[in-house]
mmCIF file of N, CA, C and O in Angstrom:
data_model
loop_
_atom_site.group_PDB
_atom_site.id
_atom_site.type_symbol
_atom_site.label_atom_id
_atom_site.label_comp_id
_atom_site.label_asym_id
_atom_site.label_seq_id
_atom_site.Cartn_x
_atom_site.Cartn_y
_atom_site.Cartn_z
ATOM 1 N N PRO A 1030 12.107 -6.395 26.474
ATOM 2 C CA PRO A 1030 12.089 -5.144 24.566
ATOM 3 C C PRO A 1030 11.955 -3.716 24.986
ATOM 4 O O PRO A 1030 12.410 -3.532 23.553
ATOM 5 N N ASP A 1031 11.097 -3.570 26.294
ATOM 6 C CA ASP A 1031 9.886 -2.464 25.452
ATOM 7 C C ASP A 1031 10.983 -1.043 26.310
ATOM 8 O O ASP A 1031 11.371 -0.285 25.363
ATOM 9 N N SER A 1032 12.532 -1.119 26.247
ATOM 10 C CA SER A 1032 13.846 -0.615 26.381
ATOM 11 C C SER A 1032 14.315 0.426 25.011
ATOM 12 O O SER A 1032 15.390 1.273 24.958
ATOM 13 N N MET A 1033 14.004 -0.840 24.114
ATOM 14 C CA MET A 1033 14.636 -1.455 23.299
ATOM 15 C C MET A 1033 14.081 0.192 23.204
ATOM 16 O O MET A 1033 14.158 -0.318 21.858
ATOM 17 N N ASN A 1034 15.375 0.611 21.678
ATOM 18 C CA ASN A 1034 15.601 1.142 20.586
ATOM 19 C C ASN A 1034 15.027 0.587 19.781
ATOM 20 O O ASN A 1034 14.945 -0.193 19.332
ATOM 21 N N PHE A 1035 14.206 1.137 18.654
ATOM 22 C CA PHE A 1035 12.952 0.942 17.946
ATOM 23 C C PHE A 1035 14.302 0.754 16.812
ATOM 24 O O PHE A 1035 13.476 -0.946 16.348
ATOM 25 N N HIS A 1036 15.164 0.487 16.251
ATOM 26 C CA HIS A 1036 15.843 -0.049 15.397
ATOM 27 C C HIS A 1036 16.551 -1.541 15.987
ATOM 28 O O HIS A 1036 16.725 -2.399 14.764
ATOM 29 N N ASP A 1037 17.226 -1.472 16.962
ATOM 30 C CA ASP A 1037 17.385 -3.300 17.713
ATOM 31 C C ASP A 1037 16.213 -3.483 18.219
ATOM 32 O O ASP A 1037 16.520 -4.845 17.786
ATOM 33 N N PHE A 1038 14.940 -3.001 18.239
ATOM 34 C CA PHE A 1038 13.484 -3.457 18.631
ATOM 35 C C PHE A 1038 13.413 -3.992 17.055
ATOM 36 O O PHE A 1038 12.845 -5.655 17.473
ATOM 37 N N LYS A 1039 13.039 -3.878 16.241
ATOM 38 C CA LYS A 1039 12.782 -4.386 14.519
ATOM 39 C C LYS A 1039 13.739 -5.565 14.181
ATOM 40 O O LYS A 1039 14.072 -6.107 14.387
ATOM 41 N N ALA A 1040 15.155 -5.715 14.844
ATOM 42 C CA ALA A 1040 16.328 -6.742 14.681
ATOM 43 C C ALA A 1040 15.197 -7.288 15.446
ATOM 44 O O ALA A 1040 16.187 -9.201 14.889
ATOM 45 N N PHE A 1041 15.431 -7.301 17.049
ATOM 46 C CA PHE A 1041 14.645 -9.089 17.857
ATOM 47 C C PHE A 1041 13.616 -9.038 17.496
ATOM 48 O O PHE A 1041 13.042 -10.511 17.770
ATOM 49 N N TYR A 1042 12.537 -8.014 17.694
ATOM 50 C CA TYR A 1042 11.494 -8.666 16.340
ATOM 51 C C TYR A 1042 12.078 -9.864 15.064
ATOM 52 O O TYR A 1042 11.408 -10.738 14.910
ATOM 53 N N LYS A 1043 12.808 -9.373 14.222
ATOM 54 C CA LYS A 1043 12.922 -10.287 12.903
ATOM 55 C C LYS A 1043 13.069 -11.643 13.939
ATOM 56 O O LYS A 1043 12.969 -12.599 13.303
ATOM 57 N N PHE A 1044 14.507 -11.330 14.730
ATOM 58 C CA PHE A 1044 15.060 -12.860 15.043
ATOM 59 C C PHE A 1044 14.294 -13.626 14.815
ATOM 60 O O PHE A 1044 14.406 -14.787 16.151
ATOM 61 N N VAL A 1045 12.710 -12.950 15.982
ATOM 62 C CA VAL A 1045 12.111 -13.940 17.096
ATOM 63 C C VAL A 1045 11.311 -14.693 16.266
ATOM 64 O O VAL A 1045 11.610 -15.842 16.387
ATOM 65 N N PHE A 1046 10.928 -14.054 14.914
ATOM 66 C CA PHE A 1046 9.874 -15.228 13.955
ATOM 67 C C PHE A 1046 11.437 -16.030 13.059
ATOM 68 O O PHE A 1046 10.884 -17.781 13.376
ATOM 69 N N GLN A 1047 12.309 -15.815 13.067
ATOM 70 C CA GLN A 1047 13.439 -17.100 12.856
ATOM 71 C C GLN A 1047 13.719 -18.148 13.445
ATOM 72 O O GLN A 1047 13.461 -19.186 13.266
ATOM 73 N N PHE A 1048 13.845 -18.044 14.338
ATOM 74 C CA PHE A 1048 14.448 -17.922 15.555
ATOM 75 C C PHE A 1048 13.116 -19.584 16.103
ATOM 76 O O PHE A 1048 13.580 -20.436 16.224
ATOM 77 N N SER A 1049 11.493 -18.605 15.566
ATOM 78 C CA SER A 1049 10.324 -19.054 16.069
ATOM 79 C C SER A 1049 10.004 -20.698 15.038
ATOM 80 O O SER A 1049 9.237 -21.450 15.294
ATOM 81 N N ARG A 1050 10.656 -21.033 13.740
ATOM 82 C CA ARG A 1050 10.529 -21.860 12.527
ATOM 83 C C ARG A 1050 10.746 -23.180 12.854
ATOM 84 O O ARG A 1050 11.480 -23.205 13.670
ATOM 85 N N GLU A 1051 10.251 -23.254 12.668
ATOM 86 C CA GLU A 1051 10.644 -24.787 13.258
ATOM 87 C C GLU A 1051 11.542 -25.673 11.662
ATOM 88 O O GLU A 1051 10.832 -26.104 10.720
ATOM 89 N N GLY A 1052 12.447 -25.797 11.428
ATOM 90 C CA GLY A 1052 13.277 -27.313 11.092
ATOM 91 C C GLY A 1052 12.914 -25.992 9.618
ATOM 92 O O GLY A 1052 13.638 -25.117 9.815
ATOM 93 N N SER A 1053 12.889 -25.807 8.388
ATOM 94 C CA SER A 1053 13.180 -25.636 6.919
ATOM 95 C C SER A 1053 11.797 -24.873 7.116
ATOM 96 O O SER A 1053 11.719 -24.566 5.829
ATOM 97 N N MET A 1054 11.155 -25.640 7.552
ATOM 98 C CA MET A 1054 9.586 -23.818 6.870
ATOM 99 C C MET A 1054 10.117 -22.488 7.495
ATOM 100 O O MET A 1054 11.001 -22.274 8.138
ATOM 101 N N LYS A 1055 8.959 -21.551 6.095
ATOM 102 C CA LYS A 1055 9.711 -20.939 6.134
ATOM 103 C C LYS A 1055 8.152 -19.826 7.074
ATOM 104 O O LYS A 1055 8.543 -18.613 7.224
ATOM 105 N N THR A 1056 7.609 -20.368 7.248
ATOM 106 C CA THR A 1056 6.227 -19.769 8.284
ATOM 107 C C THR A 1056 6.718 -20.828 10.171
ATOM 108 O O THR A 1056 7.105 -21.367 9.842
ATOM 109 N N ILE A 1057 6.030 -19.791 10.112
ATOM 110 C CA ILE A 1057 5.039 -20.232 12.004
ATOM 111 C C ILE A 1057 3.594 -20.948 12.120
ATOM 112 O O ILE A 1057 2.621 -19.688 11.932
ATOM 113 N N GLU A 1058 3.350 -21.557 12.283
ATOM 114 C CA GLU A 1058 1.931 -21.411 12.676
ATOM 115 C C GLU A 1058 0.922 -20.115 13.483
ATOM 116 O O GLU A 1058 1.455 -19.984 14.660
ATOM 117 N N LYS A 1059 -0.369 -20.141 14.026
ATOM 118 C CA LYS A 1059 -0.991 -18.461 13.998
ATOM 119 C C LYS A 1059 -0.817 -19.416 15.649
ATOM 120 O O LYS A 1059 -1.285 -18.346 16.291
ATOM 121 N N GLU A 1060 -1.023 -19.734 15.901
ATOM 122 C CA GLU A 1060 -1.061 -20.875 17.512
ATOM 123 C C GLU A 1060 0.218 -19.492 18.072
ATOM 124 O O GLU A 1060 0.243 -18.861 19.360
ATOM 125 N N ILE A 1061 1.523 -20.179 17.729
ATOM 126 C CA ILE A 1061 2.229 -19.860 17.855
ATOM 127 C C ILE A 1061 2.438 -18.089 17.891
ATOM 128 O O ILE A 1061 3.327 -18.015 18.914
ATOM 129 N N VAL A 1062 2.077 -17.962 16.745
ATOM 130 C CA VAL A 1062 2.613 -16.475 16.664
ATOM 131 C C VAL A 1062 1.448 -15.655 17.488
ATOM 132 O O VAL A 1062 2.594 -14.627 18.424
ATOM 133 N N ALA A 1063 0.431 -15.975 18.515
ATOM 134 C CA ALA A 1063 -0.819 -15.816 18.901
ATOM 135 C C ALA A 1063 -0.172 -15.979 20.816
ATOM 136 O O ALA A 1063 -0.088 -14.711 21.159
ATOM 137 N N ALA A 1064 0.485 -16.160 20.848
ATOM 138 C CA ALA A 1064 1.719 -15.987 21.977
ATOM 139 C C ALA A 1064 3.495 -15.853 22.458
ATOM 140 O O ALA A 1064 2.715 -15.055 22.793
ATOM 141 N N LEU A 1065 3.714 -15.469 20.840
ATOM 142 C CA LEU A 1065 4.636 -14.788 20.551
ATOM 143 C C LEU A 1065 4.534 -13.162 20.639
ATOM 144 O O LEU A 1065 4.669 -12.786 21.448
ATOM 145 N N LEU A 1066 3.316 -12.846 19.833
ATOM 146 C CA LEU A 1066 3.241 -10.898 19.333
ATOM 147 C C LEU A 1066 3.567 -10.528 21.347
ATOM 148 O O LEU A 1066 3.487 -10.108 21.254
ATOM 149 N N PRO A 1067 2.339 -11.059 21.991
ATOM 150 C CA PRO A 1067 2.093 -10.641 23.132
ATOM 151 C C PRO A 1067 3.591 -10.257 23.656
ATOM 152 O O PRO A 1067 3.751 -8.222 24.784
ATOM 153 N N MET A 1068 4.259 -11.313 24.293
ATOM 154 C CA MET A 1068 4.643 -11.810 24.012
ATOM 155 C C MET A 1068 6.558 -10.354 23.471
ATOM 156 O O MET A 1068 7.098 -9.107 24.942
ATOM 157 N N VAL A 1069 6.359 -10.883 22.936
ATOM 158 C CA VAL A 1069 7.606 -10.191 22.104
ATOM 159 C C VAL A 1069 7.289 -8.235 21.730
ATOM 160 O O VAL A 1069 8.048 -7.432 21.982
ATOM 161 N N ILE A 1070 5.752 -7.690 21.404
ATOM 162 C CA ILE A 1070 6.420 -6.501 20.887
ATOM 163 C C ILE A 1070 5.134 -6.048 22.194
ATOM 164 O O ILE A 1070 5.483 -4.511 22.303
ATOM 165 N N GLY A 1071 4.493 -6.510 23.359
ATOM 166 C CA GLY A 1071 3.861 -5.582 24.601
ATOM 167 C C GLY A 1071 3.044 -4.209 24.530
ATOM 168 O O GLY A 1071 2.455 -3.935 23.240
ATOM 169 N N PRO A 1072 3.569 -2.946 24.548
ATOM 170 C CA PRO A 1072 3.009 -1.966 25.056
ATOM 171 C C PRO A 1072 2.891 -1.435 23.508
ATOM 172 O O PRO A 1072 3.257 -0.507 23.141
ATOM 173 N N ARG A 1073 3.781 -1.873 22.956
ATOM 174 C CA ARG A 1073 4.111 -1.000 20.962
ATOM 175 C C ARG A 1073 3.161 -0.757 20.561
ATOM 176 O O ARG A 1073 3.654 -0.478 19.625
ATOM 177 N N SER A 1074 2.035 -1.669 20.552
ATOM 178 C CA SER A 1074 1.235 -1.807 19.716
ATOM 179 C C SER A 1074 -0.256 -2.121 19.982
ATOM 180 O O SER A 1074 -0.372 -2.628 20.927
ATOM 181 N N GLN A 1075 -1.072 -1.383 18.977
ATOM 182 C CA GLN A 1075 -1.930 -1.259 20.066
ATOM 183 C C GLN A 1075 -3.238 -1.894 19.137
ATOM 184 O O GLN A 1075 -3.859 -2.455 19.666
ATOM 185 N N HIS A 1076 -2.687 -2.816 18.481
ATOM 186 C CA HIS A 1076 -3.322 -3.322 17.919
ATOM 187 C C HIS A 1076 -3.319 -5.390 17.481
ATOM 188 O O HIS A 1076 -3.488 -6.356 17.835
ATOM 189 N N THR A 1077 -2.286 -5.352 19.086
ATOM 190 C CA THR A 1077 -2.390 -7.242 19.168
ATOM 191 C C THR A 1077 -3.048 -7.591 19.503
ATOM 192 O O THR A 1077 -3.867 -8.223 19.402
ATOM 193 N N GLU A 1078 -3.553 -7.282 20.810
ATOM 194 C CA GLU A 1078 -5.001 -8.185 21.630
ATOM 195 C C GLU A 1078 -5.818 -8.381 20.563
ATOM 196 O O GLU A 1078 -5.740 -9.780 20.432
ATOM 197 N N LEU A 1079 -6.434 -7.565 19.455
ATOM 198 C CA LEU A 1079 -7.263 -7.539 18.815
ATOM 199 C C LEU A 1079 -6.574 -8.576 17.521
ATOM 200 O O LEU A 1079 -7.211 -9.311 17.467
ATOM 201 N N PHE A 1080 -5.301 -7.916 16.855
ATOM 202 C CA PHE A 1080 -5.194 -9.408 15.757
ATOM 203 C C PHE A 1080 -4.745 -10.443 16.003
ATOM 204 O O PHE A 1080 -5.009 -11.380 15.748
ATOM 205 N N VAL A 1081 -4.540 -11.098 17.694
ATOM 206 C CA VAL A 1081 -4.657 -12.150 17.833
ATOM 207 C C VAL A 1081 -6.134 -13.218 18.162
ATOM 208 O O VAL A 1081 -5.982 -13.737 17.720
ATOM 209 N N GLU A 1082 -7.089 -12.141 18.247
ATOM 210 C CA GLU A 1082 -8.492 -12.956 18.468
ATOM 211 C C GLU A 1082 -8.710 -12.991 17.178
ATOM 212 O O GLU A 1082 -8.908 -13.980 17.334
ATOM 213 N N PHE A 1083 -8.582 -12.158 16.749
ATOM 214 C CA PHE A 1083 -8.753 -12.441 14.816
ATOM 215 C C PHE A 1083 -8.122 -13.963 14.086
ATOM 216 O O PHE A 1083 -8.505 -14.800 13.440
ATOM 217 N N LEU A 1084 -6.464 -13.631 14.790
ATOM 218 C CA LEU A 1084 -5.664 -14.784 13.985
ATOM 219 C C LEU A 1084 -6.562 -16.324 14.983
ATOM 220 O O LEU A 1084 -7.178 -17.349 13.530
ATOM 221 N N LEU A 1085 -6.990 -16.152 15.464
ATOM 222 C CA LEU A 1085 -7.552 -17.614 16.765
ATOM 223 C C LEU A 1085 -8.536 -17.263 15.796
ATOM 224 O O LEU A 1085 -8.525 -18.714 15.304
ATOM 225 N N GLN A 1086 -9.658 -17.231 15.532
ATOM 226 C CA GLN A 1086 -10.448 -16.842 14.702
ATOM 227 C C GLN A 1086 -10.532 -17.071 13.605
ATOM 228 O O GLN A 1086 -11.961 -18.225 12.641
ATOM 229 N N SER A 1087 -9.980 -16.707 12.798
ATOM 230 C CA SER A 1087 -10.016 -16.502 11.406
ATOM 231 C C SER A 1087 -9.582 -18.531 10.511
ATOM 232 O O SER A 1087 -8.198 -18.673 11.345
ATOM 233 N N SER A 1088 -9.896 -18.691 10.489
ATOM 234 C CA SER A 1088 -10.363 -20.540 9.789
ATOM 235 C C SER A 1088 -9.418 -20.297 7.733
ATOM 236 O O SER A 1088 -8.491 -21.323 8.244
ATOM 237 N N GLY A 1089 -9.480 -19.514 8.785
ATOM 238 C CA GLY A 1089 -7.526 -19.664 6.007
ATOM 239 C C GLY A 1089 -6.505 -19.431 6.426
ATOM 240 O O GLY A 1089 -5.889 -19.255 6.310
ATOM 241 N N ASN A 1090 -5.567 -19.006 7.022
ATOM 242 C CA ASN A 1090 -4.951 -18.655 8.150
ATOM 243 C C ASN A 1090 -4.733 -18.951 9.104
ATOM 244 O O ASN A 1090 -3.843 -19.307 10.427
ATOM 245 N N ASP A 1091 -3.722 -20.255 8.570
ATOM 246 C CA ASP A 1091 -3.191 -21.583 9.508
ATOM 247 C C ASP A 1091 -1.600 -21.291 10.175
ATOM 248 O O ASP A 1091 -1.557 -21.192 10.813
ATOM 249 N N ARG A 1092 -0.856 -20.129 9.069
ATOM 250 C CA ARG A 1092 0.309 -20.187 9.369
ATOM 251 C C ARG A 1092 0.482 -19.163 8.896
ATOM 252 O O ARG A 1092 -0.044 -18.547 8.146
ATOM 253 N N VAL A 1093 1.736 -17.549 9.552
ATOM 254 C CA VAL A 1093 2.352 -16.428 8.967
ATOM 255 C C VAL A 1093 3.444 -16.601 8.862
ATOM 256 O O VAL A 1093 4.017 -17.426 9.163
ATOM 257 N N THR A 1094 3.099 -15.721 7.900
ATOM 258 C CA THR A 1094 4.298 -15.612 6.666
ATOM 259 C C THR A 1094 5.750 -14.856 7.517
ATOM 260 O O THR A 1094 5.300 -13.881 8.651
ATOM 261 N N PHE A 1095 6.744 -14.444 6.877
ATOM 262 C CA PHE A 1095 7.201 -13.808 8.306
ATOM 263 C C PHE A 1095 7.458 -12.237 7.387
ATOM 264 O O PHE A 1095 7.322 -11.135 8.239
ATOM 265 N N ASP A 1096 7.232 -12.137 5.724
ATOM 266 C CA ASP A 1096 6.397 -10.868 5.521
ATOM 267 C C ASP A 1096 5.713 -10.713 6.586
ATOM 268 O O ASP A 1096 5.533 -8.815 6.559
ATOM 269 N N GLN A 1097 3.744 -11.425 6.351
ATOM 270 C CA GLN A 1097 2.926 -11.069 7.392
ATOM 271 C C GLN A 1097 3.645 -10.966 8.620
ATOM 272 O O GLN A 1097 3.167 -9.255 9.655
ATOM 273 N N TRP A 1098 4.792 -11.080 9.105
ATOM 274 C CA TRP A 1098 4.679 -11.070 11.115
ATOM 275 C C TRP A 1098 5.864 -9.359 10.892
ATOM 276 O O TRP A 1098 5.465 -8.471 11.498
ATOM 277 N N ASN A 1099 6.515 -9.360 9.457
ATOM 278 C CA ASN A 1099 8.137 -7.924 9.821
ATOM 279 C C ASN A 1099 6.604 -7.232 9.424
ATOM 280 O O ASN A 1099 6.593 -5.703 10.597
ATOM 281 N N SER A 1100 5.831 -7.908 8.125
ATOM 282 C CA SER A 1100 4.739 -5.646 8.128
ATOM 283 C C SER A 1100 3.380 -5.108 9.378
ATOM 284 O O SER A 1100 3.446 -4.706 9.994
ATOM 285 N N PHE A 1101 3.742 -7.065 10.108
ATOM 286 C CA PHE A 1101 2.732 -6.323 10.897
ATOM 287 C C PHE A 1101 2.880 -5.164 12.520
ATOM 288 O O PHE A 1101 2.727 -4.712 13.000
ATOM 289 N N LEU A 1102 4.609 -4.806 12.422
ATOM 290 C CA LEU A 1102 5.265 -3.706 13.421
ATOM 291 C C LEU A 1102 5.316 -2.651 12.233
ATOM 292 O O LEU A 1102 4.897 -1.629 13.013
ATOM 293 N N GLU A 1103 5.475 -2.734 11.273
ATOM 294 C CA GLU A 1103 5.252 -1.226 10.735
ATOM 295 C C GLU A 1103 4.109 -1.265 10.280
ATOM 296 O O GLU A 1103 3.542 -0.203 10.592
ATOM 297 N N PHE A 1104 3.279 -1.834 10.783
ATOM 298 C CA PHE A 1104 1.717 -1.412 10.122
ATOM 299 C C PHE A 1104 0.969 -1.317 11.547
ATOM 300 O O PHE A 1104 0.587 -0.085 12.567
ATOM 301 N N SER A 1105 1.770 -1.545 12.696
ATOM 302 C CA SER A 1105 1.350 -0.955 14.405
ATOM 303 C C SER A 1105 1.401 0.172 14.516
ATOM 304 O O SER A 1105 1.204 0.752 15.205
ATOM 305 N N THR A 1106 3.314 0.989 14.105
ATOM 306 C CA THR A 1106 3.842 1.777 13.953
ATOM 307 C C THR A 1106 3.279 3.149 12.963
ATOM 308 O O THR A 1106 2.964 4.494 13.604
ATOM 309 N N SER A 1107 2.642 2.511 11.731
ATOM 310 C CA SER A 1107 2.165 3.290 10.802
ATOM 311 C C SER A 1107 0.863 3.491 10.303
ATOM 312 O O SER A 1107 -0.044 4.712 10.366
ATOM 313 N N VAL A 1108 -0.925 2.439 11.651
ATOM 314 C CA VAL A 1108 -1.650 2.695 11.179
ATOM 315 C C VAL A 1108 -2.029 2.919 12.701
ATOM 316 O O VAL A 1108 -1.968 1.524 13.515
ATOM 317 N N HIS A 1109 -2.385 3.959 13.307
ATOM 318 C CA HIS A 1109 -3.275 4.010 14.260
ATOM 319 C C HIS A 1109 -5.139 4.087 14.415
ATOM 320 O O HIS A 1109 -5.326 3.734 16.314
ATOM 321 N N ASP A 1110 -5.499 4.911 13.522
ATOM 322 C CA ASP A 1110 -7.861 4.716 13.701
ATOM 323 C C ASP A 1110 -7.445 3.490 11.841
ATOM 324 O O ASP A 1110 -7.248 3.950 11.609
ATOM 325 N N LEU A 1111 -7.886 2.662 13.194
ATOM 326 C CA LEU A 1111 -8.517 1.387 11.987
ATOM 327 C C LEU A 1111 -9.583 1.973 10.520
ATOM 328 O O LEU A 1111 -9.974 0.863 10.072
ATOM 329 N N ASP A 1112 -10.406 3.153 11.150
ATOM 330 C CA ASP A 1112 -12.052 3.584 9.948
ATOM 331 C C ASP A 1112 -10.817 4.466 9.626
ATOM 332 O O ASP A 1112 -11.506 4.715 8.753
ATOM 333 N N GLU A 1113 -9.354 4.528 9.323
ATOM 334 C CA GLU A 1113 -9.410 5.710 8.059
ATOM 335 C C GLU A 1113 -7.976 4.556 7.514
ATOM 336 O O GLU A 1113 -7.603 4.830 6.345
ATOM 337 N N TYR A 1114 -8.221 3.430 7.563
ATOM 338 C CA TYR A 1114 -7.204 2.947 6.347
ATOM 339 C C TYR A 1114 -7.686 2.218 5.474
ATOM 340 O O TYR A 1114 -8.941 2.448 4.991
ATOM 341 N N SER A 1115 -6.692 2.128 4.375
ATOM 342 C CA SER A 1115 -7.271 1.983 3.331
ATOM 343 C C SER A 1115 -6.282 0.531 2.779
ATOM 344 O O SER A 1115 -5.507 -0.414 3.157
ATOM 345 N N ASP A 1116 -7.110 -0.201 2.382
ATOM 346 C CA ASP A 1116 -7.191 -1.477 1.438
ATOM 347 C C ASP A 1116 -6.319 -1.445 0.308
ATOM 348 O O ASP A 1116 -6.300 -2.541 -0.282
ATOM 349 N N GLU A 1117 -6.055 -0.215 0.214
ATOM 350 C CA GLU A 1117 -5.405 -0.208 -1.136
ATOM 351 C C GLU A 1117 -3.918 0.547 -0.998
ATOM 352 O O GLU A 1117 -3.143 -0.045 -2.236
ATOM 353 N N GLY A 1118 -3.687 0.284 -0.051
ATOM 354 C CA GLY A 1118 -2.323 0.152 0.862
ATOM 355 C C GLY A 1118 -1.182 -1.171 0.272
ATOM 356 O O GLY A 1118 -1.777 -1.691 -0.623
ATOM 357 N N ALA A 1119 -0.091 -0.729 0.453
ATOM 358 C CA ALA A 1119 0.570 -2.811 0.074
ATOM 359 C C ALA A 1119 0.755 -3.798 1.465
ATOM 360 O O ALA A 1119 2.138 -4.167 1.151
ATOM 361 N N TRP A 1120 -0.510 -3.278 2.001
ATOM 362 C CA TRP A 1120 -0.184 -4.459 2.797
ATOM 363 C C TRP A 1120 -0.770 -5.667 2.825
ATOM 364 O O TRP A 1120 -0.967 -6.412 1.695
ATOM 365 N N PRO A 1121 -0.246 -6.617 3.238
ATOM 366 C CA PRO A 1121 -0.583 -8.440 2.997
ATOM 367 C C PRO A 1121 -1.786 -8.896 3.173
ATOM 368 O O PRO A 1121 -2.506 -7.383 3.832
ATOM 369 N N ILE A 1122 -2.897 -9.501 2.715
ATOM 370 C CA ILE A 1122 -3.510 -9.231 2.581
ATOM 371 C C ILE A 1122 -4.639 -9.329 4.089
ATOM 372 O O ILE A 1122 -5.205 -9.467 4.757
ATOM 373 N N LEU A 1123 -3.534 -10.200 4.884
ATOM 374 C CA LEU A 1123 -3.708 -11.516 5.939
ATOM 375 C C LEU A 1123 -3.702 -9.582 6.919
ATOM 376 O O LEU A 1123 -5.042 -9.709 7.526
ATOM 377 N N LEU A 1124 -3.870 -8.420 6.686
ATOM 378 C CA LEU A 1124 -3.451 -7.502 7.271
ATOM 379 C C LEU A 1124 -5.528 -6.514 6.857
ATOM 380 O O LEU A 1124 -5.301 -6.407 7.796
ATOM 381 N N ASP A 1125 -5.052 -6.557 5.464
ATOM 382 C CA ASP A 1125 -6.879 -6.597 5.512
ATOM 383 C C ASP A 1125 -7.892 -7.314 5.720
ATOM 384 O O ASP A 1125 -8.706 -6.548 6.037
ATOM 385 N N GLU A 1126 -7.613 -8.369 5.783
ATOM 386 C CA GLU A 1126 -8.720 -9.318 7.221
ATOM 387 C C GLU A 1126 -9.212 -9.409 8.119
ATOM 388 O O GLU A 1126 -9.883 -9.526 8.498
ATOM 389 N N TYR A 1127 -7.826 -9.065 8.725
ATOM 390 C CA TYR A 1127 -8.282 -8.768 10.274
ATOM 391 C C TYR A 1127 -9.048 -6.877 9.825
ATOM 392 O O TYR A 1127 -9.642 -6.633 10.677
ATOM 393 N N VAL A 1128 -8.465 -5.826 9.623
ATOM 394 C CA VAL A 1128 -9.439 -4.794 9.191
ATOM 395 C C VAL A 1128 -10.793 -5.058 8.529
ATOM 396 O O VAL A 1128 -11.840 -4.072 9.743
ATOM 397 N N GLU A 1129 -11.064 -6.341 8.542
ATOM 398 C CA GLU A 1129 -12.204 -6.026 7.637
ATOM 399 C C GLU A 1129 -12.793 -6.350 8.585
ATOM 400 O O GLU A 1129 -14.475 -6.212 9.346
ATOM 401 N N TRP A 1130 -11.925 -7.119 8.982
ATOM 402 C CA TRP A 1130 -12.724 -8.402 10.174
ATOM 403 C C TRP A 1130 -13.198 -7.896 11.573
ATOM 404 O O TRP A 1130 -13.624 -7.700 12.693
ATOM 405 N N TYR A 1131 -11.838 -6.827 11.809
ATOM 406 C CA TYR A 1131 -12.307 -5.703 12.604
ATOM 407 C C TYR A 1131 -13.837 -4.632 13.140
ATOM 408 O O TYR A 1131 -15.095 -4.312 13.354
ATOM 409 N N LYS A 1132 -13.671 -4.034 11.420
ATOM 410 C CA LYS A 1132 -14.927 -3.305 11.652
ATOM 411 C C LYS A 1132 -16.348 -4.384 10.851
ATOM 412 O O LYS A 1132 -17.049 -3.470 11.699
ATOM 413 N N SER A 1133 -15.922 -5.124 11.047
ATOM 414 C CA SER A 1133 -17.321 -6.649 10.463
ATOM 415 C C SER A 1133 -17.771 -6.974 11.903
ATOM 416 O O SER A 1133 -19.374 -6.739 12.189
ATOM 417 N N ASN A 1134 -17.139 -6.477 13.328
ATOM 418 C CA ASN A 1134 -17.924 -6.920 14.604
ATOM 419 C C ASN A 1134 -17.294 -5.999 15.980
ATOM 420 O O ASN A 1134 -17.383 -6.282 16.189
ATOM 421 N N GLY A 1135 -17.939 -5.065 14.574
ATOM 422 C CA GLY A 1135 -17.660 -3.924 15.792
ATOM 423 C C GLY A 1135 -17.106 -3.557 16.827
ATOM 424 O O GLY A 1135 -17.726 -2.930 17.786
ATOM 425 N N LYS A 1136 -16.058 -3.691 16.530
ATOM 426 C CA LYS A 1136 -14.543 -3.039 17.109
ATOM 427 C C LYS A 1136 -14.360 -1.916 17.437
ATOM 428 O O LYS A 1136 -13.804 -1.084 18.547
ATOM 429 N N CYS A 1137 -15.250 -1.101 16.305
ATOM 430 C CA CYS A 1137 -14.497 0.443 16.589
ATOM 431 C C CYS A 1137 -15.441 0.938 17.284
ATOM 432 O O CYS A 1137 -16.554 0.861 17.313
#
């Protein structure tokens, strides 16, 4: 996936989510997401390692939706400095919680 252009990668990224769902479930368990993200997104995101750590530590997010999955890719390509992140944007709550966790745990 590292050598794909962004358009092709985005299609592949969406496919991975759909392929990884169990049966008719519309979400993926956070443990599966934690295993998939580093393999799928690789060096395309500077947030992957800490986001995975956040997912595994958070108690309120047992599953990840397709919207959250896709938003993480968009977030990764558009938000580079979490200190300048505004929760007034249209990001899913999961990403707001990630940034809050990041800042409250002294990751910055």
